[in-house]
């Protein structure tokens, strides 16, 4: 305990902060890169004028609340004040649209990754570039604004992501890690920067409607391990209005939650992959080479080190599960029972293991928002069942968990079957895997691949960005990110692997046949409700 208190006082620590969809989390790591203190702040997006958004006021309220909780945890555990950190990193949900004028004023409310109203732009740019441009990418949002003739374009001076925005305010530098940048605009793997051919094509397309060249609007791109500024006095006060936190911490390039998930699961080497499950759910597969052709279900992004990654991104993950858990908790309270949220989730998840392997005639869609993989621009959560089905808790919960994994399976089929992509290992992390052995087992069945969960699974991307911050300040000269993770951070880590159970695999396959057949019901619900 005394050694850790000394490390905190001397700044031999790294701080990672990740702004997720429902929670902002901070993780402080010690000299051995394990988490020694945590803090968090819950928040929610708003659906305003048919747009999913967060206010910038909510961003800073949440960051300050999160940091205060972290500082309190440090004080309670170690009896000292958190005055300095050795390195700091910021991560956030990827993509979306944050456009600023020359004075740094936001021109339009933050448009998050969850918005799917960029279909025309996505389709046009994908055709122009010969490269899949997803709905949620920043360039799709920018071009949709062009198509709509939005007034703010005449004043636009800077475009960034949420992680890039926070980093800018903490350090004064407008930069992005290459992984997060690859969700703004396609990256040339050979150069590590934005693809110059496509930059020119966009400039020609938007000529006269966007005042600056695209390269002037986008943040500079940095790989993991490059210095990305230091915490300024102003930045320190933004995080900690009490004045305790001192400036000067080295900042690593800001990253997206997909990249930090790769780090948190040691999945940055080729032929490795990871699946992150939270509000959204996505798989990241580090490729040996280019895919044979463009697939609308597959996004091409990069690792934080700049290697090519195939990403299967599904807008809808665990949110509907959270809603059902809340309903059951409310019922328990009405009966006079006391159960905290962890106990509710554990009870419900474990019940799913006894459910019918094929869903027993039950069907669910977890679509709170649109889902591009299944070509739905809006979502409606649905629960259906056949007249002869048996409605019991175990099968109901298995169906809800299957629903959270079903769209991911559609995208994974493209990689595993159409492209014959091979994996040496697949890791999983995120809150969905907190109940040991449940979602992990069902995911292994869904993708018919062994799934590994490690000690860091529940800490997720906040720990991942703390590791990237430590990589900046503690790696040996010339050490790659892969080597740093394998030989230093994960050396001796406890890993648990679930092999696919044949009965579960057959059951999930049967569920998927019914799921795909029922998609017209979901589509009809979006048109008639």
XYZ file of C-alpha atoms in Angstrom:
529
model
C 0.000 0.000 0.000
C 2.818 2.405 0.895
C 4.562 1.658 -2.411
C 1.438 2.527 -4.375
C 0.892 5.716 -2.367
C 4.466 6.705 -3.201
C 3.914 5.907 -6.903
C 0.794 8.109 -6.903
C 2.564 10.993 -5.180
C 5.533 10.759 -7.555
C 3.385 10.495 -10.689
C 4.569 7.010 -11.647
C 1.054 6.332 -12.878
C -1.057 6.520 -16.017
C -4.629 7.811 -16.205
C -7.083 6.608 -18.830
C -10.487 8.235 -19.324
C -13.085 6.830 -21.696
C -16.370 8.481 -22.598
C -18.678 5.584 -23.374
C -22.287 5.721 -24.423
C -23.751 5.349 -20.929
C -20.788 5.869 -18.616
C -17.627 7.946 -18.401
C -14.932 5.916 -16.681
C -11.461 6.720 -15.366
C -8.817 4.140 -14.487
C -5.537 4.950 -12.760
C -2.789 2.373 -13.286
C 0.370 1.831 -11.285
C 3.910 0.931 -12.346
C 2.878 -2.649 -13.211
C -0.029 -1.370 -15.404
C -2.770 -2.834 -13.198
C -5.717 -0.678 -12.146
C -5.163 0.840 -8.701
C -8.147 3.245 -8.599
C -11.290 3.895 -10.610
C -13.988 6.511 -10.966
C -17.109 6.782 -13.100
C -20.054 8.974 -13.985
C -23.274 7.803 -15.615
C -24.750 9.758 -18.501
C -27.200 9.235 -21.339
C -27.599 10.524 -24.857
C -30.636 12.579 -25.828
C -32.817 12.188 -28.900
C -33.378 15.804 -29.932
C -34.959 16.778 -33.254
C -34.574 13.142 -34.363
C -30.838 13.265 -33.652
C -28.883 11.338 -31.014
C -26.666 13.826 -29.185
C -24.841 14.804 -25.988
C -24.332 18.436 -24.992
C -20.803 19.705 -24.426
C -21.953 20.851 -20.992
C -22.777 17.220 -20.213
C -19.322 16.201 -21.449
C -17.535 18.408 -18.928
C -19.977 17.787 -16.114
C -19.400 14.079 -16.653
C -15.616 14.335 -16.899
C -15.417 16.400 -13.729
C -17.728 14.008 -11.887
C -15.711 11.052 -13.099
C -12.382 12.583 -12.061
C -13.786 13.569 -8.653
C -14.899 9.972 -8.101
C -11.422 8.755 -9.070
C -9.715 11.227 -6.726
C -12.062 10.124 -3.936
C -11.173 6.486 -4.577
C -7.466 7.347 -4.401
C -8.011 9.202 -1.116
C -10.038 6.368 0.415
C -7.629 3.620 -0.649
C -4.254 5.258 -0.166
C -4.810 8.265 2.077
C -3.300 10.717 -0.381
C -4.483 13.363 -2.812
C -4.326 12.827 -6.559
C -2.188 15.788 -7.616
C -0.316 14.446 -10.625
C -0.160 11.594 -13.111
C 2.752 10.548 -15.300
C 0.757 10.074 -18.468
C -2.822 10.603 -19.548
C -4.997 9.378 -22.391
C -8.528 10.105 -23.564
C -10.766 7.701 -25.425
C -14.384 7.978 -26.494
C -17.078 6.462 -28.651
C -15.855 6.645 -32.226
C -17.065 8.576 -35.224
C -19.865 11.104 -35.291
C -19.687 14.795 -36.103
C -18.266 17.659 -34.052
C -17.771 20.745 -36.232
C -16.256 23.998 -34.933
C -15.703 27.472 -36.324
C -12.445 29.442 -36.219
C -13.191 30.642 -32.676
C -13.676 27.103 -31.399
C -17.455 27.392 -31.138
C -19.567 24.319 -31.868
C -21.565 24.890 -35.061
C -24.222 22.205 -34.663
C -25.137 19.810 -31.829
C -22.845 16.777 -31.579
C -24.127 14.072 -33.944
C -23.123 10.732 -32.462
C -22.273 7.411 -34.079
C -25.805 6.268 -33.321
C -27.387 8.425 -36.037
C -28.210 6.640 -39.286
C -29.594 9.549 -41.295
C -26.511 9.724 -43.524
C -27.527 6.990 -45.945
C -27.375 9.138 -49.094
C -23.905 10.411 -48.227
C -22.655 6.976 -47.228
C -23.812 5.434 -50.481
C -22.428 8.236 -52.670
C -19.012 8.293 -51.001
C -18.683 4.511 -50.973
C -19.320 4.504 -54.716
C -16.940 7.419 -55.344
C -14.060 6.014 -53.309
C -14.630 2.313 -54.026
C -14.322 1.958 -50.248
C -17.013 1.314 -47.676
C -18.008 4.517 -45.870
C -20.346 3.659 -42.960
C -23.250 5.862 -41.911
C -21.602 6.868 -38.641
C -18.233 8.027 -40.025
C -17.448 11.726 -39.743
C -16.983 12.136 -43.486
C -20.482 10.722 -44.093
C -21.932 13.273 -41.665
C -19.990 16.072 -43.352
C -21.148 15.134 -46.827
C -24.741 14.672 -45.651
C -24.563 18.262 -44.404
C -23.305 19.237 -47.866
C -26.202 17.420 -49.528
C -28.612 19.157 -47.181
C -27.088 22.578 -47.870
C -26.600 23.229 -44.154
C -25.776 26.835 -43.339
C -22.995 26.090 -40.869
C -20.686 24.701 -43.566
C -19.678 28.200 -44.612
C -18.079 28.735 -41.186
C -16.527 25.332 -40.557
C -12.843 25.399 -39.571
C -12.235 22.157 -37.671
C -13.802 18.706 -37.547
C -13.064 16.099 -34.885
C -14.374 13.219 -32.770
C -15.408 13.300 -29.117
C -12.005 11.977 -27.975
C -10.278 14.506 -30.222
C -12.379 17.341 -28.782
C -11.582 16.496 -25.161
C -7.889 16.024 -25.970
C -7.847 19.415 -27.730
C -9.290 21.133 -24.669
C -6.861 19.374 -22.294
C -3.725 19.933 -24.372
C -4.421 22.628 -26.969
C -3.518 20.207 -29.779
C -5.872 19.117 -32.565
C -4.672 15.555 -33.143
C -6.088 12.030 -33.257
C -4.738 8.557 -32.835
C -4.733 6.702 -36.133
C -7.394 4.240 -34.973
C -9.876 6.999 -34.165
C -8.880 8.942 -37.290
C -9.720 5.892 -39.411
C -13.339 6.385 -38.340
C -13.308 9.908 -39.701
C -11.783 9.259 -43.122
C -10.015 6.310 -44.795
C -6.366 5.787 -43.855
C -3.587 4.851 -46.279
C -1.943 1.926 -44.450
C 1.342 2.516 -46.293
C 1.737 6.119 -45.118
C -0.252 6.077 -41.865
C -2.122 9.222 -42.912
C -5.386 10.035 -44.640
C -5.712 8.606 -48.150
C -4.619 11.443 -50.464
C -6.471 10.118 -53.525
C -9.754 10.106 -51.648
C -9.039 13.497 -50.081
C -8.734 14.933 -53.592
C -11.895 13.193 -54.752
C -13.858 14.652 -51.854
C -12.475 18.147 -52.430
C -13.601 17.970 -56.070
C -17.025 16.679 -55.029
C -17.571 19.373 -52.378
C -15.929 22.239 -54.255
C -17.694 25.534 -53.569
C -19.743 24.086 -50.728
C -17.014 23.523 -48.093
C -14.701 26.527 -47.609
C -11.491 24.606 -46.807
C -9.717 21.590 -48.198
C -10.647 18.453 -46.260
C -7.053 17.940 -45.104
C -7.261 21.367 -43.420
C -10.430 20.394 -41.545
C -9.280 17.050 -40.189
C -7.037 16.549 -37.124
C -3.419 15.473 -37.570
C -2.897 11.710 -37.331
C -0.517 10.074 -34.830
C 0.283 6.397 -34.160
C 0.469 4.910 -30.660
C 3.658 5.885 -28.873
C 3.920 9.373 -30.385
C 3.806 12.390 -28.070
C 0.505 14.268 -28.388
C 1.046 17.211 -26.058
C 0.902 17.809 -22.321
C -1.860 18.648 -19.877
C -2.134 22.441 -19.744
C -3.106 24.522 -16.739
C -6.464 25.187 -18.388
C -6.905 21.491 -19.141
C -6.128 20.508 -15.558
C -8.807 22.913 -14.297
C -11.326 21.491 -16.781
C -10.785 18.030 -15.306
C -10.395 19.105 -11.697
C -11.944 22.464 -10.752
C -10.665 22.032 -7.164
C -7.153 22.911 -8.340
C -5.487 19.813 -6.887
C -4.480 18.267 -10.227
C -1.301 19.839 -11.577
C -0.507 20.342 -15.289
C 2.347 18.717 -17.171
C 1.246 15.103 -17.697
C 2.266 13.665 -21.068
C -0.728 12.931 -23.300
C -0.861 10.021 -25.728
C -2.843 10.315 -28.980
C -6.597 10.213 -28.255
C -8.265 7.025 -29.445
C -11.693 5.579 -30.121
C -13.289 2.915 -27.986
C -12.647 0.312 -30.665
C -8.898 0.868 -30.502
C -8.765 0.875 -26.718
C -10.770 -2.338 -26.718
C -8.097 -3.919 -28.890
C -5.419 -2.840 -26.428
C -7.449 -4.007 -23.415
C -7.669 -7.488 -24.924
C -4.123 -7.717 -26.374
C -5.587 -7.920 -29.875
C -3.360 -5.663 -31.984
C -1.350 -8.402 -33.726
C -2.371 -9.846 -37.078
C -4.832 -12.774 -36.990
C -6.115 -11.681 -33.583
C -9.522 -10.229 -32.883
C -11.699 -8.898 -30.139
C -15.355 -8.255 -29.518
C -16.519 -5.332 -27.420
C -20.047 -5.403 -26.059
C -21.734 -2.413 -24.514
C -24.366 -0.020 -25.872
C -23.100 -1.068 -29.289
C -21.367 -4.337 -30.091
C -18.529 -4.717 -32.534
C -15.773 -7.071 -33.614
C -12.294 -5.975 -34.646
C -10.200 -8.422 -36.686
C -6.578 -7.535 -37.525
C -6.064 -8.656 -41.115
C -3.145 -10.323 -42.879
C -3.946 -8.311 -46.022
C -6.653 -6.542 -47.973
C -10.107 -8.090 -48.400
C -10.998 -9.372 -51.865
C -13.742 -6.790 -52.350
C -15.814 -4.136 -50.628
C -18.549 -5.369 -48.280
C -21.169 -2.966 -46.885
C -21.217 -4.956 -43.631
C -17.469 -4.490 -43.055
C -15.649 -1.279 -42.140
C -11.909 -0.994 -42.679
C -10.174 0.837 -39.848
C -6.823 0.469 -38.080
C -5.256 -0.550 -34.806
C -3.764 2.258 -32.678
C -0.448 1.282 -34.295
C -1.867 1.669 -37.817
C -2.430 -1.931 -38.981
C -5.476 -2.776 -41.113
C -8.562 -3.986 -39.248
C -11.900 -5.365 -40.429
C -14.622 -4.013 -38.177
C -18.121 -5.388 -37.817
C -20.036 -2.642 -36.028
C -23.596 -3.085 -34.780
C -25.373 -0.025 -33.404
C -27.438 -2.026 -30.920
C -25.831 -4.010 -28.123
C -26.771 -4.366 -24.476
C -29.144 -1.433 -23.955
C -32.296 -3.499 -24.362
C -30.908 -6.094 -21.954
C -30.382 -3.285 -19.454
C -34.011 -2.216 -19.866
C -35.311 -5.711 -19.169
C -33.021 -6.043 -16.143
C -34.421 -2.757 -14.857
C -37.964 -4.073 -15.253
C -37.193 -7.249 -13.311
C -35.462 -5.202 -10.595
C -38.555 -2.996 -10.321
C -40.741 -6.093 -9.940
C -38.452 -7.465 -7.222
C -38.696 -4.166 -5.358
C -42.493 -4.234 -5.639
C -42.418 -7.672 -3.966
C -40.350 -6.248 -1.130
C -37.106 -7.915 -2.173
C -33.812 -6.051 -2.149
C -31.448 -6.755 -5.014
C -28.693 -4.537 -6.367
C -28.179 -4.277 -10.098
C -25.195 -6.660 -10.117
C -27.266 -9.381 -8.448
C -30.144 -8.835 -10.881
C -27.882 -9.149 -13.924
C -26.099 -12.202 -12.541
C -29.377 -13.973 -11.767
C -30.870 -13.218 -15.187
C -27.735 -14.087 -17.144
C -27.166 -17.370 -15.339
C -30.783 -18.337 -15.947
C -30.087 -18.086 -19.690
C -27.761 -21.088 -19.506
C -30.777 -23.309 -18.864
C -32.815 -21.882 -21.751
C -33.753 -23.764 -24.920
C -30.655 -23.772 -27.193
C -32.667 -22.540 -30.206
C -34.669 -19.885 -28.319
C -37.694 -22.125 -27.964
C -39.925 -20.248 -30.389
C -39.178 -16.856 -28.820
C -37.762 -13.971 -30.845
C -36.398 -10.551 -29.908
C -34.972 -7.520 -31.679
C -32.842 -5.175 -29.588
C -33.026 -2.289 -32.067
C -33.313 0.968 -30.143
C -31.769 2.750 -33.124
C -31.225 1.991 -36.787
C -28.996 -0.915 -37.795
C -27.074 -0.506 -41.074
C -26.018 -4.153 -41.294
C -29.666 -5.172 -41.616
C -30.480 -2.029 -43.652
C -32.828 -0.478 -41.091
C -32.690 3.289 -40.667
C -34.640 3.268 -37.393
C -35.223 0.709 -34.679
C -38.092 -0.591 -32.570
C -37.353 -3.027 -29.724
C -39.575 -6.063 -30.179
C -40.290 -9.297 -28.365
C -42.275 -11.973 -30.225
C -43.221 -15.570 -29.628
C -44.941 -18.371 -31.434
C -48.310 -19.488 -29.981
C -46.950 -22.876 -28.928
C -43.781 -21.559 -27.327
C -43.033 -21.844 -23.631
C -42.507 -18.476 -21.969
C -40.091 -19.059 -19.116
C -37.296 -16.942 -17.650
C -34.414 -19.116 -18.861
C -35.418 -19.177 -22.531
C -36.539 -15.553 -22.440
C -33.105 -14.448 -21.230
C -31.270 -16.688 -23.682
C -33.327 -15.128 -26.477
C -32.451 -11.619 -25.292
C -28.747 -12.489 -25.211
C -28.979 -14.131 -28.638
C -30.645 -10.971 -29.942
C -27.711 -8.866 -28.715
C -25.334 -11.085 -30.731
C -27.396 -11.763 -33.853
C -26.470 -8.753 -35.994
C -22.801 -9.278 -35.149
C -23.117 -12.831 -36.443
C -24.384 -11.554 -39.813
C -21.256 -9.442 -40.237
C -18.915 -12.163 -38.968
C -20.335 -14.553 -41.569
C -19.050 -12.193 -44.269
C -15.519 -12.387 -42.882
C -15.441 -16.061 -41.962
C -17.338 -17.459 -44.925
C -17.110 -14.990 -47.840
C -13.525 -13.871 -47.106
C -12.179 -16.976 -45.283
C -10.551 -14.782 -42.630
C -8.758 -16.924 -40.055
C -8.190 -16.089 -36.407
C -5.543 -17.319 -33.992
C -7.498 -15.998 -31.034
C -10.646 -13.991 -30.233
C -10.956 -11.976 -27.033
C -14.060 -10.378 -25.557
C -14.524 -7.503 -23.152
C -17.139 -5.088 -21.877
C -19.922 -5.130 -19.347
C -21.788 -7.942 -21.124
C -19.066 -10.350 -19.962
C -19.056 -9.330 -16.312
C -21.189 -12.339 -15.315
C -18.642 -15.093 -15.697
C -19.194 -17.784 -18.314
C -22.576 -16.703 -19.743
C -22.274 -14.196 -22.597
C -18.817 -15.629 -23.283
C -20.260 -19.114 -23.847
C -23.111 -17.857 -26.034
C -20.763 -15.679 -28.089
C -18.529 -18.697 -28.727
C -21.616 -20.469 -30.072
C -22.691 -17.470 -32.152
C -19.392 -17.224 -34.049
C -18.370 -20.894 -33.632
C -14.967 -19.784 -32.353
C -13.271 -20.078 -28.945
C -13.694 -16.855 -26.956
C -11.236 -15.701 -24.303
C -11.937 -13.278 -21.462
C -9.152 -11.851 -19.318
C -8.788 -10.125 -15.961
C -9.222 -6.722 -17.597
C -12.497 -7.531 -19.359
C -14.710 -5.504 -17.045
C -12.329 -2.483 -16.930
C -12.521 -2.226 -20.720
C -11.399 0.733 -22.777
C -10.602 3.101 -19.893
C -7.862 0.695 -18.856
C -6.888 0.300 -22.521
C -6.258 4.022 -22.987
C -4.326 4.107 -19.689
C -2.086 1.382 -21.145
C -1.605 3.463 -24.316
C -0.634 6.421 -22.131
C 1.895 4.232 -20.290
C 3.209 2.974 -23.649
C 4.112 6.557 -24.495
C 6.233 7.073 -21.368
C 7.543 3.634 -20.329
C 8.237 1.574 -23.466
C 11.812 0.716 -24.379
C 13.239 2.341 -27.532
C 11.911 0.675 -30.670
C 9.451 -1.526 -28.772
C 6.256 -2.191 -30.759
C 2.808 -1.915 -29.221
C 2.274 -5.657 -29.758
C 5.519 -6.486 -27.925
C 4.736 -4.055 -25.109
C 1.350 -5.660 -24.553
C 2.500 -9.270 -24.847
C 5.824 -9.070 -22.999
C 5.012 -6.449 -20.380
C 1.342 -5.717 -19.769
C -0.180 -9.157 -20.277
C 2.757 -11.267 -19.106
C 1.239 -13.746 -16.650
C -2.339 -12.499 -17.126
C -5.120 -14.907 -16.188
C -7.165 -15.908 -19.226
C -10.308 -17.998 -19.454
C -11.338 -19.546 -22.778
C -14.776 -20.930 -23.669
C -14.930 -23.456 -26.500
C -18.083 -23.567 -28.642
C -20.574 -26.127 -27.362
C -22.001 -28.091 -30.337
C -25.543 -27.988 -28.947
C -25.305 -24.214 -28.475
C -23.861 -23.777 -31.982
C -26.715 -25.745 -33.542
C -29.228 -23.865 -31.413
C -27.862 -20.451 -32.356
C -27.852 -21.402 -36.036
C -31.533 -22.357 -35.763
C -32.263 -19.085 -33.965
C -30.479 -17.132 -36.708
C -32.603 -18.708 -39.439
C -35.733 -17.503 -37.626
C -34.132 -14.125 -36.868
C -33.384 -13.392 -40.522
C -36.846 -14.608 -41.538
C -38.433 -12.256 -38.976
C -36.536 -9.123 -40.037
C -39.518 -7.938 -42.160
C -41.519 -7.768 -38.915
C -38.951 -5.365 -37.439
C -38.939 -3.344 -40.648
C -42.744 -3.119 -40.587
C -42.629 -1.930 -36.975
C -40.412 0.999 -37.961
C -42.931 2.009 -40.638
C -46.098 1.649 -38.565
C -45.153 2.865 -35.095
